[in-house]
Short mmCIF file of C-alpha atoms and ligand atoms in Angstrom, two decimals:
data_model
loop_
_atom_site.label_atom_id
_atom_site.label_comp_id
_atom_site.label_asym_id
_atom_site.label_seq_id
_atom_site.Cartn_x
_atom_site.Cartn_y
_atom_site.Cartn_z
CA MET A 41 67.23 33.43 21.15
CA SER A 42 70.91 33.38 20.20
CA VAL A 43 73.59 34.13 22.76
CA PHE A 44 76.00 36.95 21.87
CA ILE A 45 79.21 37.21 23.88
CA MET A 46 81.46 40.25 23.87
CA ALA A 47 84.99 39.22 24.89
CA ILE A 48 87.85 41.41 26.05
CA GLU A 49 91.52 40.39 26.23
CA SER A 50 94.16 42.76 27.62
CA SER A 51 96.49 40.53 29.62
CA CYS A 52 99.74 41.58 27.96
CA ASP A 53 100.43 43.83 24.97
CA ASP A 54 97.49 43.17 22.64
CA THR A 55 94.18 44.92 23.13
CA SER A 56 91.60 42.60 21.65
CA VAL A 57 87.81 42.58 21.52
CA ALA A 58 85.64 39.94 19.88
CA VAL A 59 81.95 39.32 19.40
CA LEU A 60 80.71 35.74 19.21
CA LYS A 61 77.30 34.40 18.32
CA GLU A 62 77.43 31.22 20.35
CA ASN A 63 80.57 29.40 19.15
CA GLU A 64 80.87 31.44 15.96
CA VAL A 65 83.28 34.38 15.83
CA LEU A 66 81.59 37.43 14.26
CA SER A 67 84.52 39.78 14.85
CA ASN A 68 87.95 39.57 16.44
CA VAL A 69 89.76 42.89 16.59
CA VAL A 70 93.40 42.75 17.70
CA CYS A 71 95.24 45.99 18.30
CA SER A 72 98.95 45.18 18.78
CA GLN A 73 101.21 47.64 20.55
CA ALA A 74 104.25 48.71 18.57
CA VAL A 75 105.50 50.87 21.45
CA HIS A 76 107.47 47.95 22.96
CA ASN A 77 109.54 47.12 19.87
CA GLN A 78 112.27 49.63 20.72
CA PHE A 79 112.71 48.06 24.18
CA GLY A 80 113.01 44.43 23.08
CA GLY A 81 110.25 43.38 25.48
CA VAL A 82 106.91 44.44 26.92
CA VAL A 83 107.10 47.49 29.21
CA PRO A 84 104.15 46.99 31.60
CA GLU A 85 103.44 50.67 32.26
CA LEU A 86 103.40 51.49 28.54
CA ALA A 87 101.19 48.47 27.88
CA SER A 88 98.49 49.62 30.31
CA ARG A 89 98.55 53.15 28.87
CA ASP A 90 98.13 51.79 25.34
CA HIS A 91 95.28 49.50 26.43
CA LEU A 92 93.53 52.56 27.85
CA LYS A 93 93.94 54.36 24.53
CA ASN A 94 92.72 51.41 22.45
CA ILE A 95 90.00 49.70 24.44
CA ILE A 96 86.96 51.85 23.59
CA LEU A 97 87.82 52.03 19.91
CA SER A 98 88.40 48.25 19.81
CA ILE A 99 84.95 47.68 21.35
CA ASP A 100 83.38 49.98 18.74
CA VAL A 101 85.14 48.31 15.82
CA ALA A 102 84.34 44.80 17.09
CA LEU A 103 80.64 45.69 17.32
CA LYS A 104 80.66 47.29 13.89
CA GLU A 105 82.41 44.34 12.24
CA ALA A 106 79.98 41.94 13.92
CA GLN A 107 77.08 44.13 12.77
CA CYS A 108 75.78 44.23 16.32
CA ASN A 109 75.04 46.88 18.85
CA LEU A 110 75.55 46.83 22.59
CA GLN A 111 71.92 45.92 23.24
CA ASP A 112 72.41 42.60 21.40
CA ILE A 113 75.12 41.43 23.80
CA SER A 114 74.04 38.73 26.27
CA ALA A 115 77.19 38.69 28.46
CA VAL A 116 80.68 40.13 28.63
CA ALA A 117 83.66 37.82 29.09
CA VAL A 118 87.06 39.10 30.14
CA THR A 119 90.54 37.78 30.87
CA ARG A 120 90.99 37.87 34.64
CA GLY A 121 94.52 36.48 34.49
CA PRO A 122 97.26 35.48 34.35
CA GLY A 123 98.92 38.59 32.98
CA LEU A 124 100.19 42.06 33.82
CA MET A 125 98.32 43.82 36.63
CA GLY A 126 97.89 47.18 34.87
CA SER A 127 96.96 45.62 31.55
CA LEU A 128 94.40 43.25 33.09
CA LEU A 129 92.88 46.13 35.07
CA VAL A 130 92.00 48.01 31.88
CA GLY A 131 90.13 45.09 30.30
CA ILE A 132 88.43 44.11 33.56
CA SER A 133 87.30 47.69 34.24
CA ALA A 134 85.85 47.98 30.74
CA ALA A 135 84.07 44.64 31.11
CA LYS A 136 82.65 45.55 34.52
CA SER A 137 81.35 48.85 33.15
CA LEU A 138 79.60 47.06 30.27
CA SER A 139 78.16 44.47 32.61
CA LEU A 140 76.85 47.15 34.96
CA ALA A 141 75.56 49.54 32.31
CA LEU A 142 73.87 46.87 30.20
CA ASN A 143 72.77 44.75 33.15
CA ILE A 144 74.30 41.61 31.66
CA PRO A 145 76.45 38.91 33.32
CA LEU A 146 80.19 39.29 33.69
CA ILE A 147 82.27 36.18 32.95
CA GLU A 148 85.87 35.77 34.08
CA VAL A 149 88.20 33.76 31.88
CA ASN A 150 91.58 32.17 32.53
CA HIS A 151 93.81 33.20 29.62
CA ILE A 152 95.71 29.91 29.42
CA GLN A 153 92.55 27.85 29.42
CA ALA A 154 91.17 30.09 26.67
CA HIS A 155 94.23 29.39 24.48
CA ILE A 156 93.21 25.70 24.47
CA LEU A 157 89.48 26.37 24.13
CA ALA A 158 90.19 28.25 20.87
CA HIS A 159 90.14 24.77 19.33
CA PHE A 160 86.37 24.69 19.90
CA ILE A 161 85.63 27.83 17.87
CA LYS A 162 83.23 27.01 15.06
CA ASP A 163 84.90 25.91 11.82
CA VAL A 164 88.40 25.64 13.33
CA HIS A 165 88.39 21.87 12.95
CA ASN A 166 85.94 20.59 10.39
CA GLU A 167 87.56 17.38 9.25
CA LYS A 168 88.58 15.90 12.58
CA GLN A 169 87.23 16.13 16.08
CA LEU A 170 88.99 16.67 19.37
CA SER A 171 87.62 14.44 22.08
CA PHE A 172 88.31 14.47 25.81
CA PRO A 173 90.68 13.63 27.28
CA PHE A 174 93.37 15.08 25.04
CA LEU A 175 96.84 16.54 25.55
CA GLY A 176 97.34 20.29 25.35
CA LEU A 177 100.60 22.11 24.74
CA ILE A 178 100.51 25.82 25.52
CA VAL A 179 103.54 27.64 24.22
CA SER A 180 103.46 31.39 24.53
CA GLY A 181 105.55 34.34 25.62
CA GLY A 182 104.60 33.83 29.24
CA HIS A 183 103.74 30.15 29.52
CA THR A 184 104.88 26.69 28.55
CA GLN A 185 102.66 23.94 29.86
CA LEU A 186 101.78 20.40 28.96
CA LEU A 187 98.21 19.71 29.99
CA LEU A 188 95.89 16.78 30.30
CA VAL A 189 92.59 18.32 29.20
CA LYS A 190 89.84 16.22 30.76
CA ASN A 191 86.96 18.50 29.96
CA PHE A 192 86.27 22.11 28.96
CA PHE A 193 87.13 23.30 32.44
CA ASP A 194 89.04 20.42 33.98
CA TYR A 195 92.76 20.47 33.26
CA GLU A 196 95.72 18.77 34.89
CA VAL A 197 99.18 20.28 34.49
CA LEU A 198 101.52 17.42 33.49
CA GLY A 199 104.58 19.56 33.06
CA GLU A 200 105.65 23.17 32.74
CA THR A 201 108.67 25.37 32.40
CA LEU A 202 110.76 25.82 35.49
CA ASP A 203 112.03 29.20 34.31
CA ASP A 204 111.58 31.03 30.97
CA ALA A 205 108.70 30.24 28.63
CA ALA A 206 109.49 28.98 25.11
CA GLY A 207 108.39 32.28 23.55
CA GLU A 208 110.41 34.20 26.12
CA ALA A 209 113.51 32.18 25.16
CA LEU A 210 112.93 33.06 21.50
CA ASP A 211 112.33 36.72 22.32
CA LYS A 212 115.44 36.93 24.54
CA GLY A 213 117.51 35.11 21.91
CA ALA A 214 116.32 37.57 19.29
CA LYS A 215 117.30 40.44 21.56
CA ILE A 216 120.81 39.02 21.95
CA LEU A 217 121.00 38.78 18.14
CA GLY A 218 119.90 42.40 17.81
CA LEU A 219 116.60 41.50 16.15
CA GLY A 220 113.24 43.17 16.85
CA PHE A 221 110.43 42.28 19.23
CA PRO A 222 108.60 39.93 19.40
CA GLY A 223 111.52 37.79 18.32
CA GLY A 224 109.70 34.48 17.76
CA PRO A 225 108.29 35.25 14.30
CA ILE A 226 111.57 36.89 13.19
CA ILE A 227 113.63 33.87 14.25
CA ASP A 228 111.05 31.60 12.59
CA LYS A 229 111.48 33.44 9.28
CA LEU A 230 115.29 33.70 9.31
CA ALA A 231 115.66 30.09 10.45
CA GLN A 232 113.93 28.87 7.32
CA VAL A 233 117.01 29.71 5.27
CA GLY A 234 119.57 28.78 7.92
CA ASN A 235 121.56 25.64 8.74
CA GLU A 236 120.13 24.31 12.00
CA ASN A 237 123.09 22.00 12.56
CA LYS A 238 125.76 24.67 12.39
CA PHE A 239 125.79 25.52 16.10
CA HIS A 240 125.10 23.30 19.07
CA PHE A 241 123.30 24.49 22.16
CA PRO A 242 122.94 22.13 25.12
CA LYS A 243 119.45 20.92 25.98
CA ALA A 244 118.35 21.40 29.57
CA ASN A 245 118.28 18.28 31.66
CA VAL A 246 115.13 18.49 33.77
CA ARG A 247 112.70 16.13 35.44
CA SER A 248 110.36 14.46 33.01
CA LEU A 249 107.61 16.53 31.39
CA HIS A 250 109.06 19.78 32.69
CA PHE A 251 110.98 22.28 30.62
CA SER A 252 113.77 24.78 31.17
CA PHE A 253 114.67 27.39 28.58
CA SER A 254 116.80 29.90 30.45
CA GLY A 255 120.13 28.08 30.00
CA ILE A 256 119.98 28.05 26.23
CA LYS A 257 119.79 31.83 26.04
CA THR A 258 122.92 32.04 28.19
CA SER A 259 124.76 29.61 25.92
CA LEU A 260 123.79 31.74 22.91
CA LEU A 261 125.16 34.79 24.68
CA TYR A 262 128.46 33.04 25.59
CA LEU A 263 128.90 31.72 22.05
CA ILE A 264 128.48 35.21 20.62
CA GLN A 265 130.80 36.84 23.14
CA LYS A 266 133.47 34.21 22.38
CA GLU A 267 133.17 34.36 18.58
CA GLN A 268 133.04 38.14 18.43
CA GLN A 269 136.55 38.28 19.88
CA SER A 270 137.87 36.99 16.54
CA ASN A 271 135.07 38.21 14.25
CA LYS A 272 133.26 41.45 15.01
CA ASN A 273 130.65 40.56 12.37
CA PHE A 274 130.00 37.09 13.76
CA ILE A 275 126.25 37.69 14.18
CA GLU A 276 125.74 39.25 10.73
CA ASP A 277 127.83 36.52 9.07
CA ASN A 278 125.87 33.71 10.73
CA LEU A 279 122.47 35.18 11.51
CA ASN A 280 120.27 32.63 9.71
CA ASP A 281 122.29 29.68 11.02
CA LEU A 282 122.24 31.05 14.57
CA CYS A 283 118.45 31.46 14.40
CA ALA A 284 117.94 27.99 12.93
CA SER A 285 120.25 26.27 15.45
CA TYR A 286 118.77 28.14 18.41
CA GLN A 287 115.19 27.49 17.35
CA LYS A 288 115.95 23.82 16.70
CA VAL A 289 116.94 23.15 20.32
CA ILE A 290 113.86 24.90 21.69
CA VAL A 291 111.59 22.92 19.37
CA GLU A 292 113.41 19.67 20.20
CA MET A 293 112.86 20.26 23.92
CA LEU A 294 109.14 20.86 23.32
CA ILE A 295 108.80 17.78 21.11
CA GLY A 296 110.68 15.72 23.70
CA GLY A 297 108.11 16.74 26.32
CA VAL A 298 105.22 15.93 24.01
CA GLU A 299 106.67 12.49 23.23
CA GLN A 300 107.01 11.73 26.91
CA ALA A 301 103.46 12.90 27.62
CA ILE A 302 102.11 10.63 24.87
CA GLU A 303 104.13 7.75 26.26
CA LYS A 304 102.91 8.36 29.80
CA THR A 305 99.21 8.94 29.09
CA LYS A 306 98.78 6.83 25.92
CA ILE A 307 96.59 9.65 24.64
CA LYS A 308 96.62 10.00 20.87
CA GLN A 309 95.34 13.55 20.37
CA ILE A 310 97.30 16.72 21.08
CA ALA A 311 96.13 20.31 20.63
CA ILE A 312 98.71 23.08 20.53
CA ALA A 313 98.07 26.74 21.27
CA GLY A 314 99.76 30.02 22.15
CA GLY A 315 101.95 32.32 20.06
CA VAL A 316 104.80 29.85 19.59
CA SER A 317 102.37 27.28 18.15
CA ALA A 318 102.51 29.43 15.00
CA ASN A 319 106.14 28.36 14.59
CA THR A 320 106.90 26.65 11.28
CA LYS A 321 109.54 24.28 12.64
CA LEU A 322 107.40 23.25 15.62
CA ARG A 323 104.45 22.51 13.33
CA LYS A 324 106.66 20.51 10.97
CA GLU A 325 108.11 18.43 13.81
CA LEU A 326 104.64 17.76 15.21
CA GLU A 327 103.53 16.61 11.78
CA ARG A 328 106.46 14.21 11.69
CA LEU A 329 105.57 12.95 15.15
CA SER A 330 101.97 12.51 14.07
CA THR A 331 102.97 10.16 11.24
CA GLU A 332 105.62 8.35 13.25
CA LYS A 333 103.53 7.79 16.37
CA ASN A 334 100.12 7.63 14.76
CA ILE A 335 98.74 10.55 16.76
CA GLU A 336 96.44 13.39 15.74
CA VAL A 337 97.86 16.90 16.06
CA PHE A 338 95.46 19.85 16.20
CA THR A 339 96.82 23.25 15.26
CA LEU A 340 95.04 26.59 15.12
CA PRO A 341 94.83 29.20 12.36
CA LEU A 342 97.53 31.80 13.06
CA LYS A 343 94.98 34.45 14.18
CA TYR A 344 93.96 32.18 17.08
CA CYS A 345 97.54 31.19 18.07
CA THR A 346 98.68 34.56 19.37
CA ASP A 347 96.65 36.50 21.93
CA ASN A 348 93.11 37.25 20.74
CA ALA A 349 89.72 37.88 22.29
CA ALA A 350 87.93 35.22 20.22
CA MET A 351 89.45 32.56 22.48
CA ILE A 352 88.21 34.46 25.55
CA GLY A 353 84.80 34.57 23.88
CA ILE A 354 84.57 30.82 23.31
CA ALA A 355 85.61 30.15 26.92
CA GLY A 356 83.02 32.76 27.98
CA TYR A 357 80.34 31.08 25.90
CA PHE A 358 80.90 27.70 27.57
CA LYS A 359 80.80 29.38 30.98
CA TYR A 360 77.63 31.24 29.99
CA LEU A 361 75.96 27.90 29.28
CA LYS A 362 76.90 26.78 32.80
CA LYS A 363 75.74 30.13 34.23
CA ASP A 364 79.22 30.47 35.71
CA PHE A 365 79.16 34.23 36.25
CA ALA A 366 81.59 36.45 38.13
CA SER A 367 80.80 39.12 40.68
CA LEU A 368 81.46 42.77 39.93
CA ASP A 369 84.17 43.04 42.56
CA ILE A 370 86.66 40.67 40.90
CA MET A 371 90.26 41.85 40.64
CA PRO A 372 92.99 40.66 38.25
CA ILE A 373 94.92 37.51 39.10
CA THR A 374 98.42 38.09 37.78
CA ARG A 375 99.66 34.56 38.56
CA TRP A 376 96.78 32.15 38.27
CA GLU A 377 97.80 28.67 39.36
CA GLY A 378 95.36 25.96 38.33
CA PHE A 379 92.27 26.55 36.25
CA ARG A 380 89.34 26.76 38.61
CA SER A 381 87.04 29.78 38.73
CA VAL A 382 87.66 31.71 41.88
CA SER A 383 84.91 34.28 41.74
CA LYS A 384 82.40 32.38 43.81
O1 LIG B 628 100.26 33.75 23.05
P1 LIG B 628 101.02 35.01 22.82
O2 LIG B 628 100.53 35.94 21.74
O3 LIG B 628 101.13 35.87 24.11
C1 LIG B 628 101.34 35.34 25.38
O4 LIG B 628 100.34 34.91 26.02
O5 LIG B 628 102.53 35.33 25.79
O6 LIG B 628 102.53 34.58 22.51
C2 LIG B 628 103.51 35.51 22.20
C3 LIG B 628 104.81 34.75 21.94
C4 LIG B 628 106.01 35.66 21.76
O7 LIG B 628 107.06 35.16 22.57
C5 LIG B 628 106.35 35.52 20.29
O8 LIG B 628 107.72 35.67 20.02
C6 LIG B 628 105.88 34.11 20.00
O9 LIG B 628 104.68 33.98 20.74
N1 LIG B 628 105.60 33.84 18.58
C7 LIG B 628 106.32 32.97 17.85
C8 LIG B 628 105.79 33.01 16.53
N2 LIG B 628 104.76 33.92 16.52
C9 LIG B 628 104.66 34.41 17.79
N3 LIG B 628 107.33 32.16 18.18
C10 LIG B 628 107.85 31.40 17.21
N4 LIG B 628 107.41 31.38 15.94
C11 LIG B 628 106.40 32.16 15.56
N5 LIG B 628 105.97 32.14 14.29
ZN1 LIG B 629 98.59 34.15 25.45
#
């Protein structure tokens, strides 16, 4: 009999529910919250309230799109962390209720690990195959990590950001420039018609394989404050070039880390994931690196780059096969260091 996994993701500002038949995604509903746009960042309290509003409907739609009903579901997988406490609580409570009411196993999933496991969703990579060990680069709004992925559930952190995440740096930069939220995709778009060599932002000097993105946002702020003294319209007059130059440095820092990780581990395959992995410039630079260094770069379709429940579902499916189930008294883990299950 086939295994059907219902997956719930609510760690930040997207309410998402997916249904998987083994490693195949039957539905992947993502309900993004527009309420944060006016604040230039996620407001945790508003996020939890919106999750509450959206969760039941998202479950219904995911079932309908998958042409399943609740009785078909073999197990329910849910993001336990890392993420916002209130947001995680909504998804976890819904998952516990389903597990209890349907008498099916509950599976806890680490959100970061799931970003990488999205590469194992059926039909994501048909032409080439990822094989362990490979390098993983997670670049999202909350995380920037270089990983040595030894197996589905065995990861070593090679390097990570010491302060802001790459996506956070893009979002904060966009806020300084008066753009909307999330800023990453807006900067990506405007940068495509900008001159990336017009402005120079200093790269952070950190220990190898680690990253630091908080300084660059400050240098953007100082540049703008200085230039606006002589030109009130400095941002408007240079918007595309500012976006391109700012994005370039962030991408260069990420590529620098990747190059060092390849050098250090001699591993020739790298899989990227997380919202920022949708970035055009980052993808282009990785392609260049792939030709220059003879490495294989694995990217995801855009729908699996940003937060989605399908990735929680694939992680849940692999855990289901191992019978790695969680108890009903699990609580969210807002800062989840390492990747081990902690429910047992
Ligand atoms: O993985 P994700 O959806 O959520 C987290 O787990 O944080 O990532 C969201 C981040 C945001 O910072 C957003 O600005 C960024 O991903 N992002 C992008 C692009 N699309 C989303 N950054 C750069 N270029 C993009 N095209
Ligand atoms: Zn994420």
